[in-house]
Amino acid sequence: MAAEDAILGADSGRRRRKESQLLKRKERWLVVLGVVLHAVYMMSIFDIYFKTPIVHGMDPVVPGFPAPAKRLVLLVADGLRADKFFEPDSEGRFRAPFLRSIIKERGRWGVSHARPPTESRPGHVAIIAGFYEDPSAVTKGWKANPVEFDSVFNRSKHTFAYGSPDIIPIFCGALPHCTWNSYPHEYEDFATDASFLDEWSFDHFQSLLNRSQNDERLRELLHQDNVAIFLHLLGCDSNGHAHRPYSSTYLNNVKVVDNIARRVYDLVEGYFNDNRTAYVFTADHGMSDKGSHGDGHPSNTDTPLVVWGAGVKYPKPVTIDSHPDHVHRFVDEHLHDMPTPKHWRLSSIERVDVNQADIAPLMSTLLGLPCPMNSVGNLPRDYIQMKKEDEVEAVLANTKQILAQFLRKSHMKQENTLYFMPFKPLTDYSSLLDQIEKVKSLGHFEAALKLCENLRSLALEALHYFQTYDWMLLMTIITLGYIGWMFFLLLHVLQSYTALPSILFRQDQPVHHKGRTRKVKQFGCLLMGILSVLLYLNHSPPLYHAYVAMTLFLWTQIISEYHFIKAFWRYLRARELNYFLKLVATFAISLLVLEFLVYSFTDRKLYTWCFIFAGVAASCYLFYLIPWKSAIPAFTWLSCWFLSVFTLMPAEIPDNNPLVVASGAVVTVVGSAARWLNTSSEDTKYWLNFCNHDKKKARLPFLFFLQVVLVGLSSIMVLLSTSHRMENQELHAVHQFFNWCIAGLSMILPLFSENVLLSRVTSVFLGFGPPFLLLSIGYEAVFYSALALVLMAWILFENTILYVSEEKPSTTLEVSLLENAVLGSNERYLQLSDMRIPLVFMVLFNVAFFGTGNFASIASFEISSVYRFITIFSPFLMAALLIFKLFIPFMLVICAFSAITKLIQVPRSGCYFLVILVSDVMTIHFFFLVRNTGSWMEIGNSISHFGIVSAQVVFVLLLFALTDIYTKDIQVRSGRPSSRKLR
């Protein structure tokens, strides 16, 4: 009998090992599927809302009027906001006296309204090419063209361009008829006054004209018709980032730009001396008060526009009937006829605001060129000085170019669609064109202009119609896919990490439905084949096939588990009412928490109320469970209330270096308190599970003191590095070296700490403190310690529940089944009450995201955070440092999460899949909140919210892998045997 038991035991062990290996293999496949699915479904947003607007195959519409100008000079002051350009300084003198004299005496002016994302590349594309940036360009860092497009420079006979290496090559790098140059990236040093970059552009243009005196070929190029001259002036952008737009450095750069405009005008007029040059001065985007740009705030979207020279109207006094189209909105949601600020002292001169894309057809018209073929800009007639019949021809050419895009898109969709639905208002567009020609031939020019503008508006609506033609089909497919993924994850958790299979099939032995499962999968393959053929006949993009395939695959897998679903349904119907109430309550609370997290993306102050309530509720519950003398309830209360303060603070973090330095002392105090707790509570029963003094000691006995020293050194380096940079306008090489060394060494030391739970978590907190301090500029340094205190409170809360549950006898049948279901592992099955773990994790994970700012917005990244490590412009390294700073609070949360799963002995993988499940409830909600109407800021935020939550499956997976280095060997003391499960 003993031999037989031994054989059975060996067989059972082999079976468990095999099941464990199969489970790990399945989960690796599941993780890969999840990453791919979220990546592909996240891209669906671009197919639904942001498919590239660029189409090819149209012919340029040759204008039927003489060119008002022979050449055009475009001056773009990168990062120049309108108010700083137009307003006077503190002494009442205007910063741009030359351009102001142009506004009053020779040209027209207004505000150009940019459309977010207010970055340099999209702004220049709108100005020069006339359309709003293809969002796929962001995948190339706004540096290269994902799709080649037409521009004013393409249409010119020759273009001369000088400026930034990030802008000039985009438009001129592939043009054979272009003479251009750009300075090296190393010149873009944020620690210096960048106005010399503007002087560089002017000097090279001046040198070009000087060379032409001795270069016959160059002189011929300069004197021909349809010449474009482009000077990109980056100084305001760089100085705004480094010194803020209220700084004397930035404001002085406005004067530099105005002086360059004056010298360019004098140089060009003196060189050509023919009064055939048109000038356009504008900016690609503005600059926020904190020195960033990217969002839709007026400080970023409002840019100056001054136009003068050949073909441009002279100033006009304001009249009552100026701009009757007051109900029209610009792309940044500004209304027409916005009042001009009184302190600009321009209220008496007519102001003509435009959309940024309107500048491209304006420049084309001044040069007598066809509008860029993908332009969606409207020609601003109030800027051009032309005869009425020529004005009609210009507006008609602008309209026909937009109409040509509509016709091309309509033709492409009709060819590739089995059931084509045309844009009905333009089914008879040719008769509308004939009507315009007839009215024009009769000399009714105002009526012709009105008809042209109406047709142009219809053509723009038609372009939007074809941009979103497939949205209904795609939305349905993606929605079914997300729902299928969540069901699939839920089934995996129920089958692999709960006792349900043992309970279900003990009562009802499983019947193998291999035949039925095979039929389900065969039917799924057949259906996939049919749908693939239909998509192929529609000439659908490859991603459409991927959307359908993933959705159908998930639902095929779910239906193939029919026998488990049916058994589970019978099990639920047999349970008592009390169980259903617990299930409904868990579902309702989970949904409430997740909806709270969804709305917190738009109002971070909700976290303040959340932690005020959580502090009171958790402490009261702990008072009920354990004596007050333990101090755990009071600590939980105070730590939650401390963290609640930070989401009331401004998202734009103000500079406060003394606070960052003082935060080093806070980090040391918190770490010392945890150290004292770990070494002074051997006899306290509430702490034994994670203050186990029987474990192996650290390999470095002085480790704690070394980590404290590094925290202190980082505080000193914050003070020294910042002071030296502010005084000397550069980062000292020795300081830079020490900062990198301190940050790198401190993150390695936690690996050598004790593997006891509290010791390891404390060491991780101290290890990531120095790099976080070195990357901090204000109150976020204190937030780091506040978050750590709440994480400690979470660990204490779970430990208290564990201690109380170990003292209570378990007598129910279900717990008995759990105890005896699977033995021989250090983990127990998941229970319904364990749902609190992923929910609390999601709250803390998101407060780590939003605790110090609205990181759902592009403009929330504070680039000055990296100045203690690097000041030379390096976008990839700077972005890496910013992302690393964001990751540090996440890593603390995940380390605490991993420690808790060790403490309460639940499988971390099972909890991870529950985290992804609840995260995707938020994802599908954000998918429905994506907007294609309203302001671009609202649209952009809705998409960024969806992208952030969709990417959490990757973020969490990556951070789990990184933190596993620190948490995999954590050991805890268990008070009693619990139900176990093989992984």
mmCIF file of C-alpha atoms in Angstrom, residues 261-418:
data_model
loop_
_atom_site.group_PDB
_atom_site.id
_atom_site.type_symbol
_atom_site.label_atom_id
_atom_site.label_comp_id
_atom_site.label_asym_id
_atom_site.label_seq_id
_atom_site.Cartn_x
_atom_site.Cartn_y
_atom_site.Cartn_z
ATOM 1 C CA ALA A 261 12.378 91.260 -40.377
ATOM 2 C CA ARG A 262 13.444 94.883 -40.855
ATOM 3 C CA ARG A 263 16.893 93.923 -42.143
ATOM 4 C CA VAL A 264 15.450 91.289 -44.482
ATOM 5 C CA TYR A 265 13.023 93.864 -45.899
ATOM 6 C CA ASP A 266 15.755 96.435 -46.398
ATOM 7 C CA LEU A 267 18.100 93.841 -47.897
ATOM 8 C CA VAL A 268 15.522 92.448 -50.344
ATOM 9 C CA GLU A 269 14.161 95.817 -51.412
ATOM 10 C CA GLY A 270 17.681 97.167 -51.898
ATOM 11 C CA TYR A 271 18.761 94.099 -53.872
ATOM 12 C CA PHE A 272 15.785 93.733 -56.249
ATOM 13 C CA ASN A 273 14.459 97.307 -56.209
ATOM 14 C CA ASP A 274 11.286 96.425 -58.141
ATOM 15 C CA ASN A 275 8.479 96.516 -55.532
ATOM 16 C CA ARG A 276 7.471 92.996 -56.631
ATOM 17 C CA THR A 277 8.121 91.209 -53.331
ATOM 18 C CA ALA A 278 5.418 90.023 -50.904
ATOM 19 C CA TYR A 279 6.250 89.399 -47.257
ATOM 20 C CA VAL A 280 4.542 87.063 -44.778
ATOM 21 C CA PHE A 281 5.526 87.057 -41.108
ATOM 22 C CA THR A 282 3.937 84.491 -38.762
ATOM 23 C CA ALA A 283 4.649 81.715 -36.233
ATOM 24 C CA ASP A 284 3.990 77.990 -36.240
ATOM 25 C CA HIS A 285 2.727 77.877 -32.644
ATOM 26 C CA GLY A 286 2.854 79.834 -29.407
ATOM 27 C CA MET A 287 4.248 78.959 -26.011
ATOM 28 C CA SER A 288 2.537 78.233 -22.688
ATOM 29 C CA ASP A 289 3.504 80.072 -19.524
ATOM 30 C CA LYS A 290 5.533 77.091 -18.344
ATOM 31 C CA GLY A 291 7.576 76.931 -21.528
ATOM 32 C CA SER A 292 5.865 74.142 -23.441
ATOM 33 C CA HIS A 293 3.482 73.724 -26.350
ATOM 34 C CA GLY A 294 1.390 71.027 -27.960
ATOM 35 C CA ASP A 295 -2.138 71.474 -26.625
ATOM 36 C CA GLY A 296 -5.021 73.742 -27.638
ATOM 37 C CA HIS A 297 -4.605 76.526 -25.099
ATOM 38 C CA PRO A 298 -4.839 79.994 -26.715
ATOM 39 C CA SER A 299 -1.259 80.734 -25.672
ATOM 40 C CA ASN A 300 -0.253 77.903 -28.013
ATOM 41 C CA THR A 301 -2.762 78.370 -30.844
ATOM 42 C CA ASP A 302 -2.739 82.180 -31.202
ATOM 43 C CA THR A 303 0.142 83.322 -33.386
ATOM 44 C CA PRO A 304 0.820 86.684 -35.099
ATOM 45 C CA LEU A 305 0.312 87.245 -38.817
ATOM 46 C CA VAL A 306 1.605 90.299 -40.670
ATOM 47 C CA VAL A 307 1.461 90.472 -44.496
ATOM 48 C CA TRP A 308 2.671 93.325 -46.707
ATOM 49 C CA GLY A 309 4.254 94.077 -50.047
ATOM 50 C CA ALA A 310 3.229 93.319 -53.621
ATOM 51 C CA GLY A 311 -0.399 92.245 -53.997
ATOM 52 C CA VAL A 312 -1.325 92.970 -50.369
ATOM 53 C CA LYS A 313 -3.971 95.444 -49.261
ATOM 54 C CA TYR A 314 -3.094 98.442 -47.152
ATOM 55 C CA PRO A 315 -4.396 98.969 -43.622
ATOM 56 C CA LYS A 316 -8.098 99.616 -43.294
ATOM 57 C CA PRO A 317 -9.868 101.304 -40.380
ATOM 58 C CA VAL A 318 -12.413 99.274 -38.448
ATOM 59 C CA THR A 319 -16.001 99.684 -39.703
ATOM 60 C CA ILE A 320 -19.339 98.493 -38.377
ATOM 61 C CA ASP A 321 -19.839 95.954 -41.161
ATOM 62 C CA SER A 322 -16.354 94.397 -40.857
ATOM 63 C CA HIS A 323 -16.450 90.582 -40.888
ATOM 64 C CA PRO A 324 -20.153 89.803 -40.889
ATOM 65 C CA ASP A 325 -19.373 86.065 -40.529
ATOM 66 C CA HIS A 326 -19.172 86.401 -36.744
ATOM 67 C CA VAL A 327 -20.785 83.002 -36.127
ATOM 68 C CA HIS A 328 -17.980 81.132 -37.896
ATOM 69 C CA ARG A 329 -15.421 79.389 -35.687
ATOM 70 C CA PHE A 330 -11.755 78.851 -36.318
ATOM 71 C CA VAL A 331 -10.032 75.483 -35.959
ATOM 72 C CA ASP A 332 -9.083 76.278 -32.356
ATOM 73 C CA GLU A 333 -12.709 77.166 -31.494
ATOM 74 C CA HIS A 334 -12.151 80.934 -31.499
ATOM 75 C CA LEU A 335 -15.010 82.988 -32.902
ATOM 76 C CA HIS A 336 -14.613 85.631 -35.590
ATOM 77 C CA ASP A 337 -14.577 89.243 -34.447
ATOM 78 C CA MET A 338 -12.881 88.442 -31.158
ATOM 79 C CA PRO A 339 -12.177 91.780 -29.458
ATOM 80 C CA THR A 340 -8.628 93.021 -29.824
ATOM 81 C CA PRO A 341 -7.025 93.596 -26.385
ATOM 82 C CA LYS A 342 -6.916 97.318 -25.656
ATOM 83 C CA HIS A 343 -3.288 97.269 -24.545
ATOM 84 C CA TRP A 344 -2.277 96.140 -28.057
ATOM 85 C CA ARG A 345 -3.440 99.612 -29.252
ATOM 86 C CA LEU A 346 -4.558 98.203 -32.596
ATOM 87 C CA SER A 347 -8.331 98.335 -32.102
ATOM 88 C CA SER A 348 -8.765 101.020 -34.749
ATOM 89 C CA ILE A 349 -7.106 98.978 -37.521
ATOM 90 C CA GLU A 350 -9.062 96.152 -39.117
ATOM 91 C CA ARG A 351 -7.902 92.775 -37.860
ATOM 92 C CA VAL A 352 -8.231 89.777 -40.193
ATOM 93 C CA ASP A 353 -7.839 86.464 -38.390
ATOM 94 C CA VAL A 354 -7.232 83.276 -40.360
ATOM 95 C CA ASN A 355 -6.836 79.588 -39.855
ATOM 96 C CA GLN A 356 -3.197 78.595 -40.110
ATOM 97 C CA ALA A 357 -3.875 76.503 -43.225
ATOM 98 C CA ASP A 358 -5.267 79.608 -44.959
ATOM 99 C CA ILE A 359 -1.748 81.042 -45.246
ATOM 100 C CA ALA A 360 -0.758 78.480 -47.929
ATOM 101 C CA PRO A 361 -3.422 79.532 -50.520
ATOM 102 C CA LEU A 362 -2.645 83.155 -49.627
ATOM 103 C CA MET A 363 1.040 82.694 -50.514
ATOM 104 C CA SER A 364 0.146 80.686 -53.636
ATOM 105 C CA THR A 365 -2.204 83.424 -54.812
ATOM 106 C CA LEU A 366 0.375 86.157 -54.219
ATOM 107 C CA LEU A 367 2.880 84.208 -56.339
ATOM 108 C CA GLY A 368 0.276 83.248 -58.968
ATOM 109 C CA LEU A 369 0.839 79.542 -58.279
ATOM 110 C CA PRO A 370 -1.627 76.645 -58.014
ATOM 111 C CA CYS A 371 -2.678 75.984 -54.437
ATOM 112 C CA PRO A 372 -0.954 72.960 -52.855
ATOM 113 C CA MET A 373 -2.939 69.947 -54.024
ATOM 114 C CA ASN A 374 -3.881 68.761 -50.519
ATOM 115 C CA SER A 375 -4.614 72.207 -49.162
ATOM 116 C CA VAL A 376 -7.836 72.691 -47.214
ATOM 117 C CA GLY A 377 -7.197 76.365 -46.516
ATOM 118 C CA ASN A 378 -9.579 79.114 -47.554
ATOM 119 C CA LEU A 379 -8.078 82.056 -49.393
ATOM 120 C CA PRO A 380 -8.405 85.093 -47.038
ATOM 121 C CA ARG A 381 -9.655 87.713 -49.515
ATOM 122 C CA ASP A 382 -9.178 90.588 -47.077
ATOM 123 C CA TYR A 383 -5.405 90.289 -47.506
ATOM 124 C CA ILE A 384 -5.076 90.392 -51.312
ATOM 125 C CA GLN A 385 -5.255 93.491 -53.515
ATOM 126 C CA MET A 386 -6.660 92.334 -56.885
ATOM 127 C CA LYS A 387 -9.206 93.355 -59.463
ATOM 128 C CA LYS A 388 -12.640 91.882 -58.756
ATOM 129 C CA GLU A 389 -12.568 89.462 -61.690
ATOM 130 C CA ASP A 390 -9.070 88.291 -60.693
ATOM 131 C CA GLU A 391 -10.263 87.856 -57.131
ATOM 132 C CA VAL A 392 -13.078 85.599 -58.379
ATOM 133 C CA GLU A 393 -10.546 83.590 -60.370
ATOM 134 C CA ALA A 394 -8.341 83.209 -57.279
ATOM 135 C CA VAL A 395 -11.194 82.033 -55.060
ATOM 136 C CA LEU A 396 -12.453 79.707 -57.828
ATOM 137 C CA ALA A 397 -8.980 78.185 -58.218
ATOM 138 C CA ASN A 398 -8.855 77.629 -54.442
ATOM 139 C CA THR A 399 -12.302 75.986 -54.587
ATOM 140 C CA LYS A 400 -11.481 73.760 -57.565
ATOM 141 C CA GLN A 401 -8.339 72.487 -55.830
ATOM 142 C CA ILE A 402 -10.368 71.354 -52.816
ATOM 143 C CA LEU A 403 -13.057 69.968 -55.134
ATOM 144 C CA ALA A 404 -10.395 67.962 -56.980
ATOM 145 C CA GLN A 405 -9.454 66.255 -53.699
ATOM 146 C CA PHE A 406 -13.109 65.363 -53.113
ATOM 147 C CA LEU A 407 -13.447 63.906 -56.608
ATOM 148 C CA ARG A 408 -10.292 61.844 -56.179
ATOM 149 C CA LYS A 409 -11.381 60.456 -52.820
ATOM 150 C CA SER A 410 -14.867 59.739 -54.128
ATOM 151 C CA HIS A 411 -13.445 57.903 -57.126
ATOM 152 C CA MET A 412 -11.047 55.837 -54.989
ATOM 153 C CA LYS A 413 -13.798 54.846 -52.552
ATOM 154 C CA GLN A 414 -16.224 53.984 -55.357
ATOM 155 C CA GLU A 415 -13.640 51.726 -57.009
ATOM 156 C CA ASN A 416 -12.891 49.897 -53.749
ATOM 157 C CA THR A 417 -16.377 49.529 -52.293
ATOM 158 C CA LEU A 418 -19.081 47.023 -53.235
#
